[in-house]
Short mmCIF file of C-alpha atoms in Angstrom, two decimals:
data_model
loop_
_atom_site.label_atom_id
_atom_site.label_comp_id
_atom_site.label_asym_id
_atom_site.label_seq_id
_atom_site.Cartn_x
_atom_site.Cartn_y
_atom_site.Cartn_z
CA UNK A 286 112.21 43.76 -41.65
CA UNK A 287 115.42 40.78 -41.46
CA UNK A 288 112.05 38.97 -39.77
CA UNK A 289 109.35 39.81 -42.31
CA UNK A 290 111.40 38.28 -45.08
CA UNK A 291 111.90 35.17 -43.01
CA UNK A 292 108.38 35.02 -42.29
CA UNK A 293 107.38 35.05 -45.71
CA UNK A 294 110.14 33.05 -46.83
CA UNK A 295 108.65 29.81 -44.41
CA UNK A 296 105.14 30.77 -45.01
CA UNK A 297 106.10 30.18 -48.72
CA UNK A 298 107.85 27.15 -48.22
CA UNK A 299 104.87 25.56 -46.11
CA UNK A 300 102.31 26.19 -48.81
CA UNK A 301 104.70 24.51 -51.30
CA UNK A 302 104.57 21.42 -49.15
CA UNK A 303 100.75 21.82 -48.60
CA UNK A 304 100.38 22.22 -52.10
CA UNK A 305 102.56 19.13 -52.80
CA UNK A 306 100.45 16.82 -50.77
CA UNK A 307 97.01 18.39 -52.13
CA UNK A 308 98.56 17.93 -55.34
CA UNK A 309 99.59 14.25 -54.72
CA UNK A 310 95.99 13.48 -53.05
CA UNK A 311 94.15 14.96 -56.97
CA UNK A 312 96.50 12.72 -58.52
CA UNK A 313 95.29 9.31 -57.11
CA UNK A 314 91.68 10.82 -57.31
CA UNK A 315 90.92 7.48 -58.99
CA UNK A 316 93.04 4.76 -57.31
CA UNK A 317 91.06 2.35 -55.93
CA UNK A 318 91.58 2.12 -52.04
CA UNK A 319 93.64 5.05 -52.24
CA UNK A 320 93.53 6.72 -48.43
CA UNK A 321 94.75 10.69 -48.91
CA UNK A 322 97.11 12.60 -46.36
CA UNK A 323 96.37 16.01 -45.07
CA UNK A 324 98.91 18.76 -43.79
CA UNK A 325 99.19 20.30 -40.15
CA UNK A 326 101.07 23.54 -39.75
CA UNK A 327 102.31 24.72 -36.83
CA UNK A 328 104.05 27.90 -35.56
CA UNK A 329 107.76 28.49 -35.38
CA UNK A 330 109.41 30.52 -32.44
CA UNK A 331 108.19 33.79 -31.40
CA UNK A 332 109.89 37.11 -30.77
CA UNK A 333 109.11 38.62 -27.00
CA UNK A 334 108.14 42.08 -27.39
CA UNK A 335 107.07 42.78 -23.56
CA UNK A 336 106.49 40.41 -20.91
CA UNK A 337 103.76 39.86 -17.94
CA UNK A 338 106.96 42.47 -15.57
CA UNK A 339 107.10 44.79 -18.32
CA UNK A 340 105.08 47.60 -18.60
CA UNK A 341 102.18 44.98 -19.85
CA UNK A 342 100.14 42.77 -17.97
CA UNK A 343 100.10 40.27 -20.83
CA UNK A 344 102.52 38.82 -22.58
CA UNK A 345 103.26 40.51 -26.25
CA UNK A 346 105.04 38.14 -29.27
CA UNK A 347 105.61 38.14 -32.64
CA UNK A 348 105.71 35.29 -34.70
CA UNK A 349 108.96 34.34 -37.01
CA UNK A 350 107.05 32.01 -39.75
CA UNK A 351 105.03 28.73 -39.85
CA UNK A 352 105.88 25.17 -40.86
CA UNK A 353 104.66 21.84 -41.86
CA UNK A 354 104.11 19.94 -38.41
CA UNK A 355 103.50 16.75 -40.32
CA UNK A 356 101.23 14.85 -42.75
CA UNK A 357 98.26 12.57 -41.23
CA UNK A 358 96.81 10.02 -43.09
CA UNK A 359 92.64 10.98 -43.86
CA UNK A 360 90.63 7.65 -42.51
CA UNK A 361 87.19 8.03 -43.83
CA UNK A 362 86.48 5.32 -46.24
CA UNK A 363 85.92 5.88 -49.82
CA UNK A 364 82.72 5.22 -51.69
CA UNK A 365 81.78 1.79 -52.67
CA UNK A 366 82.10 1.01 -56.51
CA UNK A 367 80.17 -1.94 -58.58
CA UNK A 368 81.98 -4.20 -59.54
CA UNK A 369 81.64 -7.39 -61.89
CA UNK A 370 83.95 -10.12 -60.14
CA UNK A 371 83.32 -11.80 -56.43
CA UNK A 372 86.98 -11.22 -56.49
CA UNK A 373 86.67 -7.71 -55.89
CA UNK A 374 86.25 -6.75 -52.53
CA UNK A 375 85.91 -4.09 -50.35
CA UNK A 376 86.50 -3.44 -46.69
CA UNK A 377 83.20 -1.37 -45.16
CA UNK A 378 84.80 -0.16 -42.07
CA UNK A 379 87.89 -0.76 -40.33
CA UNK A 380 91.39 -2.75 -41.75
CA UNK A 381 93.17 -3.71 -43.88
CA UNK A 382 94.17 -6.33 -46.22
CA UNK A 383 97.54 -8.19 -46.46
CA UNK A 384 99.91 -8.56 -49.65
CA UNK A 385 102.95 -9.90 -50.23
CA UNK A 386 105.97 -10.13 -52.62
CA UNK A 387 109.42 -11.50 -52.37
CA UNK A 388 109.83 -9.31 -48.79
CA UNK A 389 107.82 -8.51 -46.04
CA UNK A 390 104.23 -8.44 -45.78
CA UNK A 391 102.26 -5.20 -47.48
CA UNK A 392 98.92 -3.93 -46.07
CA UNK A 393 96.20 -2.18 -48.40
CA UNK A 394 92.63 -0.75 -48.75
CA UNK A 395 92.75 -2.13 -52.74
CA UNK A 396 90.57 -5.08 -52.95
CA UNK A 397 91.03 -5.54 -57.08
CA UNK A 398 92.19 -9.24 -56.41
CA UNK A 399 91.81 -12.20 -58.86
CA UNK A 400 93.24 -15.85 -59.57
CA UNK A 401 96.53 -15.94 -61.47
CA UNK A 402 97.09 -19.00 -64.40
CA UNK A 403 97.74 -21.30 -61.12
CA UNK A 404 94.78 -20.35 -59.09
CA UNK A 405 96.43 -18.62 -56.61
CA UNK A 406 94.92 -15.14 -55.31
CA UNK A 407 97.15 -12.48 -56.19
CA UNK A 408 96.74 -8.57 -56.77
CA UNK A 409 97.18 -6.57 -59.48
CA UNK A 410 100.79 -6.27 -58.76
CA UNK A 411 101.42 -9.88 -58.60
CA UNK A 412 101.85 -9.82 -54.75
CA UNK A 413 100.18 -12.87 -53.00
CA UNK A 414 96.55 -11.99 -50.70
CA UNK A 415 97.22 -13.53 -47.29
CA UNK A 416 95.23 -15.58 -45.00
CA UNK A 417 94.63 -19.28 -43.74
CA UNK A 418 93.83 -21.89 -45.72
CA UNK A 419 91.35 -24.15 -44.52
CA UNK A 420 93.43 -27.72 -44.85
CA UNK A 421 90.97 -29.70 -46.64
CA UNK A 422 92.90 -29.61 -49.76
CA UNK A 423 95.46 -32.73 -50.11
CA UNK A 424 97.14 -32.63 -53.43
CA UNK A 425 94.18 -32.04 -56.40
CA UNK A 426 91.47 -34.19 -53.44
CA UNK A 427 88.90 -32.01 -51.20
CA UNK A 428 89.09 -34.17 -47.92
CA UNK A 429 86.62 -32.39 -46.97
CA UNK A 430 83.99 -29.98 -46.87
CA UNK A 431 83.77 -26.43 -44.67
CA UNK A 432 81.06 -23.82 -44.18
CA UNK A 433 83.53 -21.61 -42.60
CA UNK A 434 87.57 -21.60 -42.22
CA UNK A 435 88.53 -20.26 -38.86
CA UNK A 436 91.21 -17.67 -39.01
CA UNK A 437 94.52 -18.06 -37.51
CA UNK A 438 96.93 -16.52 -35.98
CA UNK A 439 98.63 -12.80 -37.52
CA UNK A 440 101.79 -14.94 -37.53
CA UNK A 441 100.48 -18.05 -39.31
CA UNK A 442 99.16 -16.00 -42.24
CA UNK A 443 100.21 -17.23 -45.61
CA UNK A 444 99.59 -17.09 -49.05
CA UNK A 445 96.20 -18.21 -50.77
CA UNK A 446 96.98 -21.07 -53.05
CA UNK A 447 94.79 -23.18 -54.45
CA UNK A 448 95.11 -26.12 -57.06
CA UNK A 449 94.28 -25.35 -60.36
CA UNK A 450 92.53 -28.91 -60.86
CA UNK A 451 90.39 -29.94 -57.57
CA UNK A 452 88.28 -33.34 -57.67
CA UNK A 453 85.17 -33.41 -55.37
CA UNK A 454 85.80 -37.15 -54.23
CA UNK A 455 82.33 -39.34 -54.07
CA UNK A 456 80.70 -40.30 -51.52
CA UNK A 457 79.18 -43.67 -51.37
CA UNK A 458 75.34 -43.61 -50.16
CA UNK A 459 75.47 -45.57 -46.49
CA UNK A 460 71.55 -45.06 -46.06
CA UNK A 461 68.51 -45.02 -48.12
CA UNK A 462 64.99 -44.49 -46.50
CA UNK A 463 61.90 -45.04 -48.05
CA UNK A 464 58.36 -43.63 -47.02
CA UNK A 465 54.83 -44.26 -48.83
CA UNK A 466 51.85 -46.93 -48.97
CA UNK A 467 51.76 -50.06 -50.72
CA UNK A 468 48.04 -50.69 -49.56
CA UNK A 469 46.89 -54.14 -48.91
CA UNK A 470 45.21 -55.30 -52.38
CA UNK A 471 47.80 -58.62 -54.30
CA UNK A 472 49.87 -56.19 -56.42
CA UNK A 473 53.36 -56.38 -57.08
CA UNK A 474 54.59 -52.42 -55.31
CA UNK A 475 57.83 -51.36 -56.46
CA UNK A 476 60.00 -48.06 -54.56
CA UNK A 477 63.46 -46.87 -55.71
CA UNK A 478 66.44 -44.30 -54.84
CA UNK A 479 69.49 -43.53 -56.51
CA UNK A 480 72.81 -44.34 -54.83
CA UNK A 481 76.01 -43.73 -55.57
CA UNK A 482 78.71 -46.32 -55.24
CA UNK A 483 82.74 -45.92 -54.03
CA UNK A 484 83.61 -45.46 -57.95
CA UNK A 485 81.49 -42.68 -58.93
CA UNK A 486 78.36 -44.18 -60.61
CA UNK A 487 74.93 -43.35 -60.09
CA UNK A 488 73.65 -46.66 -59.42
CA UNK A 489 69.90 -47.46 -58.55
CA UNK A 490 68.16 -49.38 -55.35
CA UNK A 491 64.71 -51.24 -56.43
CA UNK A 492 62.53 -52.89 -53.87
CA UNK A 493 59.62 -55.01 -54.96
CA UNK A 494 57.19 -56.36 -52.83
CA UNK A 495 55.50 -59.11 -53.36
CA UNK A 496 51.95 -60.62 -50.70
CA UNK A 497 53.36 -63.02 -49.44
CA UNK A 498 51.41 -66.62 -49.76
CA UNK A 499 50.89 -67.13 -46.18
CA UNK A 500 49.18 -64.25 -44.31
CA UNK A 501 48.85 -63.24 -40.54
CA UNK A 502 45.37 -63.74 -39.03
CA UNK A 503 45.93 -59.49 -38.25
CA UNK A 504 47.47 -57.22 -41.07
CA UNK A 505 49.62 -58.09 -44.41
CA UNK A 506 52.83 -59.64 -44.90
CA UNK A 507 54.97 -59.21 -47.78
CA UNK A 508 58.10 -60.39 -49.58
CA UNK A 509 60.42 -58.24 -50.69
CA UNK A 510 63.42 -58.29 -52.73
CA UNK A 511 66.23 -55.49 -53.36
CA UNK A 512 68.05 -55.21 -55.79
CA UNK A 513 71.02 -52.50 -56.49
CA UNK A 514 72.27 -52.22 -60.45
CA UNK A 515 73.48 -49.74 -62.76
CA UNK A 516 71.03 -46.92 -64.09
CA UNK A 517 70.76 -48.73 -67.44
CA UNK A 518 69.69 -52.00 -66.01
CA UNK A 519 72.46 -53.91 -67.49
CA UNK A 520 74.58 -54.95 -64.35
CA UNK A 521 73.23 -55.97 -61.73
CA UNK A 522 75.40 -55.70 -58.42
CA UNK A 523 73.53 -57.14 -55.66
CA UNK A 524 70.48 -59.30 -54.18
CA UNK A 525 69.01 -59.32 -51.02
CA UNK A 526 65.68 -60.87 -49.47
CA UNK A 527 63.24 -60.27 -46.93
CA UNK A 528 59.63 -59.85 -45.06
CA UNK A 529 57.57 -57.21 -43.93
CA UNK A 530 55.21 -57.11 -42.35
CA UNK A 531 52.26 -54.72 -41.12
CA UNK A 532 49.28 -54.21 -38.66
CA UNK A 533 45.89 -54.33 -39.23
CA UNK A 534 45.88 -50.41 -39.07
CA UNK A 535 48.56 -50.81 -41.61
CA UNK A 536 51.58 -49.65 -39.34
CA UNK A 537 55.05 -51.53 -40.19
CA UNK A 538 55.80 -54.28 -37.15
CA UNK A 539 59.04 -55.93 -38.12
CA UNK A 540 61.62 -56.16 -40.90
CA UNK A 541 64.28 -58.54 -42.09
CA UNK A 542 65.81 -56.88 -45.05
CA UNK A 543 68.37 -54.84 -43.31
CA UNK A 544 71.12 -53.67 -45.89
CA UNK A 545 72.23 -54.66 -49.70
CA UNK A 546 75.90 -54.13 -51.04
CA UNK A 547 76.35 -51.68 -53.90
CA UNK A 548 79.37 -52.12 -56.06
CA UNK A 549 81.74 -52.54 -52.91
CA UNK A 550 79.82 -50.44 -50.32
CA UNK A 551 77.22 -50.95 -47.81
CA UNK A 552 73.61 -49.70 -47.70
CA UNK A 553 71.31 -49.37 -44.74
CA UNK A 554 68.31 -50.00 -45.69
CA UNK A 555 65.44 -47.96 -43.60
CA UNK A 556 61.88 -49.01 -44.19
CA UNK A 557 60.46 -46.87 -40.91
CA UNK A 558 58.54 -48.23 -37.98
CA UNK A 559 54.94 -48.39 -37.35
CA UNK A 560 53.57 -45.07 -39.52
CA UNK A 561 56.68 -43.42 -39.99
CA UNK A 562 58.45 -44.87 -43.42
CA UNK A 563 56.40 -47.76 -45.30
CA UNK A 564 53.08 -48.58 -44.30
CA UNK A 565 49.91 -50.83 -45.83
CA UNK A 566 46.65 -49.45 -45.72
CA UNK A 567 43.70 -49.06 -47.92
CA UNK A 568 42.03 -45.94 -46.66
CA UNK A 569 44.79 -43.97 -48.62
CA UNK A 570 46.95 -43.28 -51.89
CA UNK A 571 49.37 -45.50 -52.77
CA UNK A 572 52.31 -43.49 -53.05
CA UNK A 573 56.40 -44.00 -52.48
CA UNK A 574 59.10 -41.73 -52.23
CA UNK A 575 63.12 -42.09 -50.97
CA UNK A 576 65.74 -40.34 -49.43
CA UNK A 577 69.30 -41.32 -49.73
CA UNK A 578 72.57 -39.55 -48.81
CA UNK A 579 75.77 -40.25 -50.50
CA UNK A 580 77.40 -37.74 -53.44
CA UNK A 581 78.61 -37.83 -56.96
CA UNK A 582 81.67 -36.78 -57.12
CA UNK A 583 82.64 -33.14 -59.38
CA UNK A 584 85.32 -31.39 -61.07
CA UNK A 585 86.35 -27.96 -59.79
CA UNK A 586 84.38 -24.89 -61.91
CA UNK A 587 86.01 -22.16 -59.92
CA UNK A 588 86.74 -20.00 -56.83
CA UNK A 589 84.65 -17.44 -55.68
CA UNK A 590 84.64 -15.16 -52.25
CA UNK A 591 81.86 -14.48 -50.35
CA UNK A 592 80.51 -11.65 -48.06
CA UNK A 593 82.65 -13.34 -45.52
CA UNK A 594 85.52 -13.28 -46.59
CA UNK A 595 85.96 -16.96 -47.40
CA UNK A 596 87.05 -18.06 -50.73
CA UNK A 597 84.46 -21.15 -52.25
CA UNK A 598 85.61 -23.71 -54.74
CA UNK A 599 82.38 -24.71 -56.57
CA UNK A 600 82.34 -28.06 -58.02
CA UNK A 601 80.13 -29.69 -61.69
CA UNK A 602 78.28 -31.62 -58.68
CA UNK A 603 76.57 -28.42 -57.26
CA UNK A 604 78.67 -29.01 -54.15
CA UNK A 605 80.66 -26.07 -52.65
CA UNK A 606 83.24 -25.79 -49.88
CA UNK A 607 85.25 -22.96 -48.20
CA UNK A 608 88.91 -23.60 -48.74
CA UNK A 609 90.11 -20.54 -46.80
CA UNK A 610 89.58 -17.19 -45.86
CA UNK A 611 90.83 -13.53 -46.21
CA UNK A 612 93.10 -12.35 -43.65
CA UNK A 613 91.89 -8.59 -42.59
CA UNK A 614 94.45 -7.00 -40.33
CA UNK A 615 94.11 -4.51 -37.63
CA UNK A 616 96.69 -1.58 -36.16
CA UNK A 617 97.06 -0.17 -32.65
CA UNK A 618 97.66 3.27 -34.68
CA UNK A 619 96.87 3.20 -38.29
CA UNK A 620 98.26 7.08 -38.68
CA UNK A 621 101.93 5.27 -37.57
CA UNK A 622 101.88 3.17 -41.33
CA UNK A 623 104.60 3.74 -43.72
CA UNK A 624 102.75 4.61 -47.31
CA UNK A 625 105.11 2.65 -49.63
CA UNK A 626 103.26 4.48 -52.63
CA UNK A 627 99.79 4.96 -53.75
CA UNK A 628 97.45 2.39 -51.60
CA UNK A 629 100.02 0.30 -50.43
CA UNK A 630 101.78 0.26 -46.46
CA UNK A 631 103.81 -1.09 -44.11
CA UNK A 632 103.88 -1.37 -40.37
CA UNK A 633 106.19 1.06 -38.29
CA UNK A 634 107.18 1.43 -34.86
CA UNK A 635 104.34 3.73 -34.65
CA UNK A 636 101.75 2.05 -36.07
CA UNK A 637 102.33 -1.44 -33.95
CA UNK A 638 102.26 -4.53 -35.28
CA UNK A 639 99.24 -5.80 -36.95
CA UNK A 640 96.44 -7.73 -34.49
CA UNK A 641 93.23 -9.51 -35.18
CA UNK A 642 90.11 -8.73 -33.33
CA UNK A 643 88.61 -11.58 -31.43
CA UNK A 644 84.71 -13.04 -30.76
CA UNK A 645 83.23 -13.52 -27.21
CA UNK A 646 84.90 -17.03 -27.23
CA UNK A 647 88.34 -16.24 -28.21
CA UNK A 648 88.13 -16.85 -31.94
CA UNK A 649 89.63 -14.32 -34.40
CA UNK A 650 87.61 -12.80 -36.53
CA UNK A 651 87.89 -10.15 -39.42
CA UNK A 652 85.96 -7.67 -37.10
CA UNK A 653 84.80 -5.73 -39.69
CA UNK A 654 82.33 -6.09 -43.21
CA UNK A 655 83.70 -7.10 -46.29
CA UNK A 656 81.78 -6.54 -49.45
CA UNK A 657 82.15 -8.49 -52.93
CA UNK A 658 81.58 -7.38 -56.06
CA UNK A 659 82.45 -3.71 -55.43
CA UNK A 660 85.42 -1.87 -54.66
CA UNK A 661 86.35 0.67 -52.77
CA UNK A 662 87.27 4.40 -54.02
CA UNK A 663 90.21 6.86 -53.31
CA UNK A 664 88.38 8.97 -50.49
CA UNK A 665 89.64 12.16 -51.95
CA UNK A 666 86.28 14.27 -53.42
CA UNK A 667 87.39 16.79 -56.58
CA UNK A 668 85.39 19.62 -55.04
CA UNK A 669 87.87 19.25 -51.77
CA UNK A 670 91.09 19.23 -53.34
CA UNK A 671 89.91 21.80 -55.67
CA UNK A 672 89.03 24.22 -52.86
CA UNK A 673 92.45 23.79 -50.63
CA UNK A 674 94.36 24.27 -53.45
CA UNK A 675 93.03 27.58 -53.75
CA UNK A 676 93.14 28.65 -50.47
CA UNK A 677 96.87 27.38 -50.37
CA UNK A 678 97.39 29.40 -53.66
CA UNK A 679 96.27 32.34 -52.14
CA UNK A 680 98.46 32.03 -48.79
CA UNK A 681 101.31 31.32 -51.30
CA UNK A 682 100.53 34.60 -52.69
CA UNK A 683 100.22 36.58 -49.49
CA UNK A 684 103.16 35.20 -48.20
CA UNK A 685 105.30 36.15 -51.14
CA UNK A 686 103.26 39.70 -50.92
CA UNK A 687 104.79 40.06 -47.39
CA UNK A 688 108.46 39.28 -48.84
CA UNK A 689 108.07 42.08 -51.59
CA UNK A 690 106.53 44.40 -49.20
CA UNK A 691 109.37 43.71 -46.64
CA UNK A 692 111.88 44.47 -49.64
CA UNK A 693 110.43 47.46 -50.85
CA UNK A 694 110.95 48.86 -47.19
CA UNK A 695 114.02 47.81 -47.12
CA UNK A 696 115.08 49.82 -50.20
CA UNK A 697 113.37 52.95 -48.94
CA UNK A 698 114.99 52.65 -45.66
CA UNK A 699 118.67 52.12 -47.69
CA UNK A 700 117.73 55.47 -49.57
CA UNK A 701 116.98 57.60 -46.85
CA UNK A 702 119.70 60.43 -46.33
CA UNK A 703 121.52 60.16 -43.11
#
């Protein structure tokens, strides 16, 4: 009976713990990347009653209670919620993503990130979101611009900050090419692009051309003059001369206006050859059109993060660059994390120490899908919390049964006579 009471007394105790940790997993039923735990009980020693050389062939035991083996962290991923801001994230599959205060790094499923007054990407708790940053930034200047930042190494992670004031420097047009017909009847012909020059303005490159007074016994010649100048036609910045001239079948044979200056830069000037650019025929529309490279510069509207995990500054010029990229980390054992409290862990000497998975060529990659504009849910359902609890309040009550029973016996067997 000493052993029923024991019994009892652990199966009671278990429960409590069970019922703690269902308990805890209801509570956080709404924190966002929230991953539940989930008991294990296991049996305590056993009492022999008869062994394989007693007068049983099997061996005969009685068990002396139960206990909590241990708590294991529940891995399924929650349910993706809509969410508002690109800042939001969730990770769709395996790892997790790296925060980090005044001490050691922190490693979460909560993707309820945003910029701070300074631009820098921080959590709700103030703790900085790690990863690389892609080293075109120098001072409040974009050097340069990415499609992609290439993650580095677990070691080299650091903290995502970003200028709250970025410039998108110009960049001065260094070739403008110019397509269409200027047919072969004396008219004046006029094509144009924009260009931009070193110091920002939106300058514009006129040709004119002019038949030329002395013609070729085959095809056209012309004279043409460029001109580059500010949009409003006020300054003029540069003059340049030349000839063109053209086959009988209208095809463009030689050229000797080569480049113009515009407001301290250089521009290549690219009327074609033969029928691809300018040409001069009469069996077709006279038409003109121009491509030219070179950008305005911008002022920084923002950061955003894509699909990829990349965080985009978009600029007033329509330009956008990645500037770096989210950091998701990987564990040998993800059951060996420390939970610090609600979504939030650190590594252990179980768990390992946090890796990156790598491409075919070496290159480490996030090795998993990461989803803006929605978060991800506690994966604890109501309906399963709900329905443990009441299957651990009913071993709670059977084990406490089992102690009354045991008791009651015991009284009886105190009040029998001798």
């Amino acid at each position: 009976m000493a052993q029923a009471f024991y019994t009892g007394i652990t199966g009671i105790q278990s429960n409590q713990v069970a019922i703690d940790v269902v308990s805890d997993n209801l509570s956080n039923i709404s924190t966002i990347g929230y991953r539940g735990s989930e008991y294990e009980f296991s049996s305590m020693f056993e009492s022999m009653i008869h062994t394989s050389t007693g007068t049983t062939s099997s061996n005969s035991s009685i068990g002396v209670g139960a206990q909590v083996n241990s708590t294991r962290l529940i891995q399924t991923n929650g349910s993706l919620l809509l969410s508002d801001k690109s800042t939001d994230l969730a990770i769709d599959g395996d790892g997790w993503f790296g925060v980090q205060g005044d001490g050691e790094p922190v490693y979460t499923r909560d993707g309820n990130f945003s910029f701070d007054a300074n631009h820098d990407l921080v959590n709700l708790d103030g703790f900085y979101v790690l990863g690389t940053m892609g080293g075109n930034i120098e001072g409040d200047i974009l050097t340069h611009t990415l499609d992609e930042v290439e993650l580095g190494e677990v070691t080299a992670q650091e903290k995502l900050r970003f200028p709250k004031f970025l410039v998108y420097p110009p960049e001065p047009t260094t070739l403008a090419s110019f397509i269409g017909n200027i047919g072969i009847d004396d008219e004046m012909r006029t094509m144009g692009a924009g260009v931009v020059d070193p110091l920002n303005n939106k300058n514009h490159l006129k040709l004119t051309f002019t038949k030329s007074a002395e013609q070729p016994d085959l095809g056209t010649a012309w004279d043409i003059v460029a001109t580059t100048g500010s949009l409003d036609g006020e300054t003029i910045y540069d003059t340049k001369t030349g000839t063109v001239n053209f086959s009988s079948s209208g095809a463009l044979i030689s050229n000797t206006l080569t480049t113009i200056d515009n407001n301290g830069s250089e521009v290549t000037i690219d009327l074609g050859d033969e029928f691809n650019g300018v040409i001069a025929t009469s069996n077709m529309d006279i038409t003109s059109s121009s491509i030219a490279d070179g950008t305005i510069g911008g002022d920084l509207l923002g950061y955003d993060i894509n699909r990829n995990a990349e965080v985009i500054a978009t600029f007033s010029n329509g330009m956008q660059s990645s500037v770096g990229k989210l950091a998701v980390f990987h564990f040998q054992n993800d059951q060996g994390l420390e939970r610090l409290n609600g979504s939030k862990f650190t590594e252990s000497s179980n768990s390992g120490k946090p890796i990156f998975f790598r491409d075919a060529s070496g290159q480490n990659i996030i090795g998993t899908n990461v989803v803006n504009f929605k978060l991800e849910d506690s994966n604890i359902e109501m309906s399963y919390g709900l329905t443990e609890l009441i299957i651990l309040q009913r071993s709670y009550d059977a084990n406490s049964k089992s102690i009354t029973t045991a008791d009651q016996m015991m009284q009886k067997a105190l009040n029998m006579d001798a």
